[in-house]
Tab-separated table of C-alpha atoms and ligand atoms in Angstrom:
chain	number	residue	atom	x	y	z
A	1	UNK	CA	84.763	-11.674	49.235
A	2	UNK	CA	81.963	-10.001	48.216
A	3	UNK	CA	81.117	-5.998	49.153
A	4	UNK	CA	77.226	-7.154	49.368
A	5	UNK	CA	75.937	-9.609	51.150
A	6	UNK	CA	71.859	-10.339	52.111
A	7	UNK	CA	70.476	-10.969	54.953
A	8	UNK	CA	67.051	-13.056	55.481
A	9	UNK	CA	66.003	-12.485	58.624
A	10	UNK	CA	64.320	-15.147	60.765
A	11	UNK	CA	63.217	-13.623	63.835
A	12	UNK	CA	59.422	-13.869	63.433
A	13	UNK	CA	58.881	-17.838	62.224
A	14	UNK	CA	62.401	-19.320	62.877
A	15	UNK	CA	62.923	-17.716	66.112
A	16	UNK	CA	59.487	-18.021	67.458
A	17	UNK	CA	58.330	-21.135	66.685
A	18	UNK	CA	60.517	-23.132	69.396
A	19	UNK	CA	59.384	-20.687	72.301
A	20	UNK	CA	57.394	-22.130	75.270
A	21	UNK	CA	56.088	-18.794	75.743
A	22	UNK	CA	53.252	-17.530	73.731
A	23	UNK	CA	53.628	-14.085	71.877
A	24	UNK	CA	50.818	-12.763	70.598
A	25	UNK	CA	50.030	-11.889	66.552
A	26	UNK	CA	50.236	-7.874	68.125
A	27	UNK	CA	54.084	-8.354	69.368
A	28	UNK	CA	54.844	-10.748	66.344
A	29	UNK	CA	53.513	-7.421	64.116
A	30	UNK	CA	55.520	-5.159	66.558
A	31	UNK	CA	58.483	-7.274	66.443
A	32	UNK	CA	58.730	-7.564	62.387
A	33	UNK	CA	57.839	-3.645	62.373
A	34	UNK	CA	60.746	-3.145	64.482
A	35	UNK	CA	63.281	-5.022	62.237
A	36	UNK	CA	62.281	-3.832	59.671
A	37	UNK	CA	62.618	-0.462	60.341
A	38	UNK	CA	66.134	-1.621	61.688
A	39	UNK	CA	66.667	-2.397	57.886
A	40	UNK	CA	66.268	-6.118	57.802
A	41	UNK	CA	63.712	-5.868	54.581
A	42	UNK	CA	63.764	-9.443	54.103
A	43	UNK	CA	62.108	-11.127	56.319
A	44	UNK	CA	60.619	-14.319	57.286
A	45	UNK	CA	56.933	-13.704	58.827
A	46	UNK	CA	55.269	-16.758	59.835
A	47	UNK	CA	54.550	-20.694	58.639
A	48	UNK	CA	51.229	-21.896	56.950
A	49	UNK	CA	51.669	-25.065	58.859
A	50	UNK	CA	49.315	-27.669	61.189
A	51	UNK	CA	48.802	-25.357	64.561
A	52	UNK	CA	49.015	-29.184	65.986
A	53	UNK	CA	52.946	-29.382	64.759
A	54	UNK	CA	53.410	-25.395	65.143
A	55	UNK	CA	50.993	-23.535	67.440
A	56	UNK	CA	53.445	-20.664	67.920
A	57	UNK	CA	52.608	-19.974	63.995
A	58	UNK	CA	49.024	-20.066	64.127
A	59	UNK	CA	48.071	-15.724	63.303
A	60	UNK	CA	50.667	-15.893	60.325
A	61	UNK	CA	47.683	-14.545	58.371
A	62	UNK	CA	47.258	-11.582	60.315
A	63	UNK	CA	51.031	-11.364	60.698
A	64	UNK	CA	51.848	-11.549	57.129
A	65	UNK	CA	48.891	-9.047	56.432
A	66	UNK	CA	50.144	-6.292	58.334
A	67	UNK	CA	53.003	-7.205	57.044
A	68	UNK	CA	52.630	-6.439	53.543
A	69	UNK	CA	51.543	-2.782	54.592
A	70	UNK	CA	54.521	-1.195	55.436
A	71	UNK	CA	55.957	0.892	52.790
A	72	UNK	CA	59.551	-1.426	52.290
A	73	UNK	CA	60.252	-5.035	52.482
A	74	UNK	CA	59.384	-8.680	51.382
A	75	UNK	CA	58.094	-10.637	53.543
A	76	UNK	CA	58.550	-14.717	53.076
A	77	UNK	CA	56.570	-17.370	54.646
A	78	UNK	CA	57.174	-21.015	54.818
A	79	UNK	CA	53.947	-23.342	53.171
A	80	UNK	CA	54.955	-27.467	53.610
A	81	UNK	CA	51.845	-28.337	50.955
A	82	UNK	CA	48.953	-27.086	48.592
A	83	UNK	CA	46.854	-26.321	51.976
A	84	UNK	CA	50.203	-24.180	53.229
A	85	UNK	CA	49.638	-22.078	49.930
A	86	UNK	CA	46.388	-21.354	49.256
A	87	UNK	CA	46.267	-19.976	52.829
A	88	UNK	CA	49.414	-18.038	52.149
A	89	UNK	CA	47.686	-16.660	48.739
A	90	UNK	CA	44.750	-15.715	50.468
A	91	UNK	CA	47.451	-13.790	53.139
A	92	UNK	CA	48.961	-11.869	50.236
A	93	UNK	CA	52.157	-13.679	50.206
A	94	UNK	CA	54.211	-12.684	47.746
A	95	UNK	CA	57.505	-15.403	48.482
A	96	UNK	CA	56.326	-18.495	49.927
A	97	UNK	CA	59.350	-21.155	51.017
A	98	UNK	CA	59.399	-24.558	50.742
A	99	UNK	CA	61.180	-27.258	53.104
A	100	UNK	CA	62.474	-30.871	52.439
A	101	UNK	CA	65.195	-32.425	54.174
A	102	UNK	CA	68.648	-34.114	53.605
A	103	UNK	CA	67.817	-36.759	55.735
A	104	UNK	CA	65.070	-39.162	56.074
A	105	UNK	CA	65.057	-39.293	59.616
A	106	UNK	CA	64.438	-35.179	60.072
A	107	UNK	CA	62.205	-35.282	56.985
A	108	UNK	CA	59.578	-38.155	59.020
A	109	UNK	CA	59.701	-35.986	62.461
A	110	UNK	CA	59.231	-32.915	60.485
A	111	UNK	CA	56.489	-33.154	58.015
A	112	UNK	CA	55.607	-36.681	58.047
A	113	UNK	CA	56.884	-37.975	55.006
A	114	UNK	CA	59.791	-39.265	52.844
A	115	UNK	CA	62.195	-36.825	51.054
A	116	UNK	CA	60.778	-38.058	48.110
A	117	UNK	CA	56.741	-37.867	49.268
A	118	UNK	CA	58.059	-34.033	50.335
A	119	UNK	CA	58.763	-33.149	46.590
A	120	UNK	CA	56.034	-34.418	45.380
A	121	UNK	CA	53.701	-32.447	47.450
A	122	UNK	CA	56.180	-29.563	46.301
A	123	UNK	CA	55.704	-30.134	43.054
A	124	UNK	CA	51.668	-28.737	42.655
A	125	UNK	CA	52.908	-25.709	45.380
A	126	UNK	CA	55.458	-24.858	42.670
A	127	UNK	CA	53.389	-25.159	39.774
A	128	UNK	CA	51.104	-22.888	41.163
A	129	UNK	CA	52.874	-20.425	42.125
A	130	UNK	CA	54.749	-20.525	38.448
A	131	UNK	CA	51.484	-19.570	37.296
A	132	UNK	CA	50.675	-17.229	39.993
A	133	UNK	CA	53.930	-15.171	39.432
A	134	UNK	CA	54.695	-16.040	43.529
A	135	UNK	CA	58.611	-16.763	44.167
A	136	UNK	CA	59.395	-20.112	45.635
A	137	UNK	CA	62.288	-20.656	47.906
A	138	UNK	CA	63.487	-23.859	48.966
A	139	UNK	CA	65.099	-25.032	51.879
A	140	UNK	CA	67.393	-28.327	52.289
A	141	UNK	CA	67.304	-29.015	56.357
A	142	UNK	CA	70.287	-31.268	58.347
A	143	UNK	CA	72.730	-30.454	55.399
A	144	UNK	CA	75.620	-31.336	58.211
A	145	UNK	CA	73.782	-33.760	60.068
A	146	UNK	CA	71.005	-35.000	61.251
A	147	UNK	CA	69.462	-35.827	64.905
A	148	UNK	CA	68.105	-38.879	63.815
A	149	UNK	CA	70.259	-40.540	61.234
A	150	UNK	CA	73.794	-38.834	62.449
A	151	UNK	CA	76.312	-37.654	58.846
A	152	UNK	CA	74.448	-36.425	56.070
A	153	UNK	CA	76.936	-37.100	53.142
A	154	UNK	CA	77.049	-33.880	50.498
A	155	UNK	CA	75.898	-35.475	47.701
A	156	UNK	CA	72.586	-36.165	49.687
A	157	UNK	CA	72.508	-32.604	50.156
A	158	UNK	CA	73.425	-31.640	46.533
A	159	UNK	CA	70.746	-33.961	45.433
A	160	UNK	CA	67.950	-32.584	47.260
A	161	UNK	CA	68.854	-28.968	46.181
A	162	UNK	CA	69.292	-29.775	42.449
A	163	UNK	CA	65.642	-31.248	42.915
A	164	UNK	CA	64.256	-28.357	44.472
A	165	UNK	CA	66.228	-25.747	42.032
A	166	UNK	CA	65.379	-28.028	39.094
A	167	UNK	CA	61.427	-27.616	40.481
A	168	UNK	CA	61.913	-24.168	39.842
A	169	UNK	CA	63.175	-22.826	43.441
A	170	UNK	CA	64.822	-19.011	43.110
A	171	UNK	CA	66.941	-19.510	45.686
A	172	UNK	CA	68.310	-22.636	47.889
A	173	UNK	CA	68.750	-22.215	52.158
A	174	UNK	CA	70.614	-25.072	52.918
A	175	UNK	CA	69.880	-25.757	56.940
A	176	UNK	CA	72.702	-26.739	59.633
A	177	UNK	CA	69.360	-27.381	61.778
A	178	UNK	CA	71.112	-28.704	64.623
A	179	UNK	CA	73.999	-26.294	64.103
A	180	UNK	CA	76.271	-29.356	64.382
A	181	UNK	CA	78.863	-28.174	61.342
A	182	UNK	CA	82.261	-27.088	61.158
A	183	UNK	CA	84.368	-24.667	58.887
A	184	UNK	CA	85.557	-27.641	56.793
A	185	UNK	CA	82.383	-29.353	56.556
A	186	UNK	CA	80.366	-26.621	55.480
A	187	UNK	CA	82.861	-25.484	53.042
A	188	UNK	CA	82.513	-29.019	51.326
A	189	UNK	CA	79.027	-29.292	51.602
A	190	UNK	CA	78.604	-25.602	49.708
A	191	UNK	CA	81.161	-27.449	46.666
A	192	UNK	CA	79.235	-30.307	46.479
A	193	UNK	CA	76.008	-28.122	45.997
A	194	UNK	CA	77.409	-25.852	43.862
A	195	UNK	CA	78.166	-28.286	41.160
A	196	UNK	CA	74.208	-28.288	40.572
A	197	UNK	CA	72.938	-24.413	41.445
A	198	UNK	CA	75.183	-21.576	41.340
A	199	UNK	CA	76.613	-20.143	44.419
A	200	UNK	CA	74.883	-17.176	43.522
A	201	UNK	CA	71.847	-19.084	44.154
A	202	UNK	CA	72.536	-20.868	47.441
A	203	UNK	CA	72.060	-19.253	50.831
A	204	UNK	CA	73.523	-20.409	54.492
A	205	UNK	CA	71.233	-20.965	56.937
A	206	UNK	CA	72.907	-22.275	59.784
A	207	UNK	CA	72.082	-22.583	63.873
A	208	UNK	CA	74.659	-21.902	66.135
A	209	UNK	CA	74.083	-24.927	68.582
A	210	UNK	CA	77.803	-25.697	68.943
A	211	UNK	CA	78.692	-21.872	68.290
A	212	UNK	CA	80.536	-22.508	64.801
A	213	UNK	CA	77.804	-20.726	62.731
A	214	UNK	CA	80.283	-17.150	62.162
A	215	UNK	CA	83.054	-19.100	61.321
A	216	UNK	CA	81.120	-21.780	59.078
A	217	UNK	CA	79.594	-18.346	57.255
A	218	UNK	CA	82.666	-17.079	56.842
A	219	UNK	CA	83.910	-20.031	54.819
A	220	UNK	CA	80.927	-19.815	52.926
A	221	UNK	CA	81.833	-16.470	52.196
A	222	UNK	CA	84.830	-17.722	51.005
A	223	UNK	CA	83.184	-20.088	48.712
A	224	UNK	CA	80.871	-17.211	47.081
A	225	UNK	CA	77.718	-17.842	49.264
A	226	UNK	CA	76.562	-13.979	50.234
A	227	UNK	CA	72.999	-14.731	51.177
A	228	UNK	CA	72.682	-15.567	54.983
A	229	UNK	CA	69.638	-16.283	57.283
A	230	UNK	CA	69.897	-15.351	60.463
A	231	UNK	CA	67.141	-14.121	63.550
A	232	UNK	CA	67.632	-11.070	65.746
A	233	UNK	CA	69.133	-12.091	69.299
A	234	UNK	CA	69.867	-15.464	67.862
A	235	UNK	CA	66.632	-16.666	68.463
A	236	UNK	CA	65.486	-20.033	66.966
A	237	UNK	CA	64.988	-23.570	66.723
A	238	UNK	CA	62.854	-26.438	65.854
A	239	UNK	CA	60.414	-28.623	67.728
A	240	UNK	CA	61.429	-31.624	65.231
A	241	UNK	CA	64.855	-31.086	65.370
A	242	UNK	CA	65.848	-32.210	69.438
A	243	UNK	CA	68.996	-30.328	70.555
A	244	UNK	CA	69.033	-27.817	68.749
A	245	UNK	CA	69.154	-24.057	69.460
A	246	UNK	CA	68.705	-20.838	67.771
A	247	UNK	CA	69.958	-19.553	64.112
A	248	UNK	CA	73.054	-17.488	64.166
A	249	UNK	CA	72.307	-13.865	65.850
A	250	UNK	CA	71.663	-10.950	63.210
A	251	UNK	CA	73.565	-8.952	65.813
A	252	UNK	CA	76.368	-11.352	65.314
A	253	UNK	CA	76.367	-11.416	61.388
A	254	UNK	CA	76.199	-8.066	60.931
A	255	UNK	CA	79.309	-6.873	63.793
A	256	UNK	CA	81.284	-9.666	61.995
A	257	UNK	CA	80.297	-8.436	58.099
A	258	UNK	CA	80.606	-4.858	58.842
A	259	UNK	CA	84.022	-5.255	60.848
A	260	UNK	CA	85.170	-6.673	57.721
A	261	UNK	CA	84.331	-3.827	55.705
A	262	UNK	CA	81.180	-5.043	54.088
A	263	UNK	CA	77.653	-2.497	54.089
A	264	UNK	CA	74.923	-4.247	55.241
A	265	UNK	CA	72.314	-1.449	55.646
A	266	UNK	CA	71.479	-2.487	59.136
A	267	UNK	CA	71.292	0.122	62.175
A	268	UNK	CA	72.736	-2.064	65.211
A	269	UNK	CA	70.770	0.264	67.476
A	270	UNK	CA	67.322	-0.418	66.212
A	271	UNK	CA	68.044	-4.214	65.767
A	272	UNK	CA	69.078	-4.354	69.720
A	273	UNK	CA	66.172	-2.165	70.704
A	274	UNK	CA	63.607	-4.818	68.467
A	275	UNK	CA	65.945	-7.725	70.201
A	276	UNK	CA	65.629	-6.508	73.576
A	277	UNK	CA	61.959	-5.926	73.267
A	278	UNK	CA	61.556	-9.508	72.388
A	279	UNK	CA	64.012	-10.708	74.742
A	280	UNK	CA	61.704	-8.766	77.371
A	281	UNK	CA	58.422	-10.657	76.386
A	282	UNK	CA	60.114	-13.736	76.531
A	283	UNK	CA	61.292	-13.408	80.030
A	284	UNK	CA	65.292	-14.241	78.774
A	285	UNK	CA	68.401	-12.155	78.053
A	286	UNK	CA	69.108	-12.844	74.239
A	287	UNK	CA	72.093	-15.261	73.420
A	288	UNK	CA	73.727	-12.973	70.840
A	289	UNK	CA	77.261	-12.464	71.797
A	290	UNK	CA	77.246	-9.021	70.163
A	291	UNK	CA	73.621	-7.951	72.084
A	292	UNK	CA	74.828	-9.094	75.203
A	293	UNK	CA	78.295	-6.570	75.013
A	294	UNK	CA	76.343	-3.818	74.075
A	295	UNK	CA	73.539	-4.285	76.457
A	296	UNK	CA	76.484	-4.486	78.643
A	297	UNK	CA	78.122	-1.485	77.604
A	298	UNK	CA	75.356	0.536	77.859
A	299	UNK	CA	74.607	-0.643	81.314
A	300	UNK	CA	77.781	0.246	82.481
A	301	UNK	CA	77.649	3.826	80.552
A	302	UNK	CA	74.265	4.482	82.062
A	303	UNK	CA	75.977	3.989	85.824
A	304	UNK	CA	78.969	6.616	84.960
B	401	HMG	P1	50.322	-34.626	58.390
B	401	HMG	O1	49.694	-34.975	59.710
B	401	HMG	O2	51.106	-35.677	57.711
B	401	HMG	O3	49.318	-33.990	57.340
B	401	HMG	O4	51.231	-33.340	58.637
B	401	HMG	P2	47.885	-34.332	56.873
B	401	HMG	O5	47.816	-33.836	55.464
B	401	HMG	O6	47.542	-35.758	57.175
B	401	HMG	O7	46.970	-33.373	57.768
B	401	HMG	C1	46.850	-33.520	59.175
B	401	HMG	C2	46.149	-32.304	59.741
B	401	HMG	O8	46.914	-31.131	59.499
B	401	HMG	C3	44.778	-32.052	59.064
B	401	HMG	O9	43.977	-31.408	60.050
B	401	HMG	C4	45.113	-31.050	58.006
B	401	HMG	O10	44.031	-30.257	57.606
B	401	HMG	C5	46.151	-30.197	58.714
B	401	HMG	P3	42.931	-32.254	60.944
B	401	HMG	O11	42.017	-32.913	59.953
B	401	HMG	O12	43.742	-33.239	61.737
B	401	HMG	O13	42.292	-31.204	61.806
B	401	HMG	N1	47.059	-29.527	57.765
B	401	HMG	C6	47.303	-28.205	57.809
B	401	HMG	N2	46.843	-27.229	58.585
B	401	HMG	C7	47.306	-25.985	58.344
B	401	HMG	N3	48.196	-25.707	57.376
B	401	HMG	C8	48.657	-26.666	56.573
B	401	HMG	C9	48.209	-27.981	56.770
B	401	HMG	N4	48.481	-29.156	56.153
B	401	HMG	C10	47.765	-30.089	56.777
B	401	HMG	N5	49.553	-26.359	55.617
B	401	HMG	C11	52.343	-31.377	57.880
B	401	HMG	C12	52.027	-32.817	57.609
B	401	HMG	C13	53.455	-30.960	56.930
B	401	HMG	C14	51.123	-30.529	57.643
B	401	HMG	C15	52.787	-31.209	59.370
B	401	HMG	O14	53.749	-32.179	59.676
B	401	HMG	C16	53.355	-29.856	59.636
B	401	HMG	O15	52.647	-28.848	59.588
B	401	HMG	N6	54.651	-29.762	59.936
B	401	HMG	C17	55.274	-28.473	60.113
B	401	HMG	C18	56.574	-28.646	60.736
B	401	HMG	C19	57.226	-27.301	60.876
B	401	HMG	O16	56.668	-26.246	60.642
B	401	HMG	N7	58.510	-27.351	61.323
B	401	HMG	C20	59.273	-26.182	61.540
B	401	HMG	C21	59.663	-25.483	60.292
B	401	HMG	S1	60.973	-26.288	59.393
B	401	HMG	C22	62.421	-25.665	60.103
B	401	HMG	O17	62.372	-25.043	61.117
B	401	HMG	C23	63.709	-25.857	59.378
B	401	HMG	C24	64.185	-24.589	58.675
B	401	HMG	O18	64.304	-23.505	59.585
B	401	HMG	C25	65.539	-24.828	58.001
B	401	HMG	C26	66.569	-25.450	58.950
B	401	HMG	O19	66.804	-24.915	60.037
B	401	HMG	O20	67.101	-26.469	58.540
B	401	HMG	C27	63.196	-24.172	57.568
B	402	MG	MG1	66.008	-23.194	60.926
């Protein structure tokens, strides 16, 4: 096990883009401000994408704007073609991510197009951006299954993130979208990968749909994978992607890493108070297990 592990936190595109309720670009900017300051100073902002597909992304501009002036952090957003990144550019983006799919099924619902029509519209975004100094990460979606086609075999998976690493990726998020995986699965997925990009280079980005995303990041722990995505309150999910529900909770992740010992840099009590003030806009309590005990606890203290 590793003593350092990084989060990328997901709050602002992954965990808003699936909510009914509309938050404006002010609370998005309040709401990144707020995690930030709770630590998490890698964050996920916003998606360049059709406000047809996404209209909860539409104000990424502004959001990644604002963004950019705070003194600490880098701030990713996610661009699915050449439109996607000259808009981004023009935002200031600094780390734009890319997204294909395992699956062809998730890949059509998603953006419209093959796995293999994905990388080539990939393939300009990261030539750019080679030449523009921006970072490019990639992200492999349904990497232990898919809504639409069912198993997703590994080598799928390892084939799409060799193609996206090989493209010139820095890093690889490989996507339990529909949070469908299990400790063994994951664990054999994260081999297969990692006989074409490094562990090093690999990060887990799973949903918690069937609540097995701890223990499935714990065996990719185990396997060397230390980078984790995850969104405060365990918000999340994706239009495209029916059934499922929201990344693993930041709350969650970081109770679990530092029970075990490992620094994450995070102050719990900022992260619930940025949580909560989401959770309050949205009308819901959040469904991190760890937000909900110490909302709890605090309840309880303030009665006594
Ligand atoms: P399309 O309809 O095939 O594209 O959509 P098109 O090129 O034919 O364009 C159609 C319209 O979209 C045109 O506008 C374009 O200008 C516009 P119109 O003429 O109809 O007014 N358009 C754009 N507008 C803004 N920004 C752009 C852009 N590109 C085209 N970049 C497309 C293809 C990819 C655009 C569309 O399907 C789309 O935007 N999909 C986004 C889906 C999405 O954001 N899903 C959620 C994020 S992925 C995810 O959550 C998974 C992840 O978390 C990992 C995991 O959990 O596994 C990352
Ligand atoms: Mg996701």
């Amino acid at each position: 096990m590793s003593d350092r592990v990084q989060i990328v936190e997901m709050g602002p595109r992954d965990g808003l883009q699936n909510e009914k309720v509309s938050v404006s670009v002010e609370a998005r900017i309040a709401f990144v401000e707020a995690l930030v300051a709770a630590g998490l100073t890698t964050c996920e902002v916003g998606a360049f994408v059709s406000p047809k597909a996404i209209p909860q992304m539409v104000g990424s501009d502004q959001v990644l704007r604002a963004a950019s002036q705070l003194p600490v952090g880098e701030f990713h957003v996610l661009v699915p073609n050449e439109k996607g990144y000259e808009a981004a550019i023009a935002a200031g983006a600094k780390v734009v991510s890319v997204f294909a799919s395992a699956s062809e099924g998730f890949s059509r619902a998603n953006i419209n197009c093959s796995i293999a029509e994905s990388i080539e519209r990939f393939k300009p975004v990261l030539a750019r951006a080679k030449a523009d100094g921006i970072k490019v990460r990639g992200y492999v979606s349904c990497v232990l299954g898919c809504p639409f086609d069912g198993e997703v075999k590994p080598s799928a998976v390892a084939d799409v993130a060799k193609t996206l690493w090989d493209l010139g990726c820095y890093e690889i998020s490989l996507g339990d979208t529909i949070g469908v995986g299990t400790p063994a699965k994951a664990r054999a997925m994260l081999r297969a990968v990692s006989g074409d990009v490094s562990t090093a280079k690999l990060a887990m980005h799973f949903h918690d749909t069937y609540g097995q995303a701890l223990a499935n990041l714990y065996a990719g722990m185990e396997e060397g994978v230390f980078v984790i995505d995850s969104a405060a309150g365990g918000l999340g999910g994706c239009p495209y992607a029916p059934g499922a529900t929201g990344n693993v909770a930041t709350e969650d992740v970081i109770y679990m890493l530092e029970g075990m010992g490992v620094p994450t840099g995070v102050d719990m009590d900022k992260l619930l108070a940025a949580t909560n003030q989401m959770s309050t806009l949205l009308g819901r309590p959040p469904v991190s297990r760890v937000a909900s005990a110490l909302n709890a606890k605090r309840r309880k203290a303030a009665k006594v």
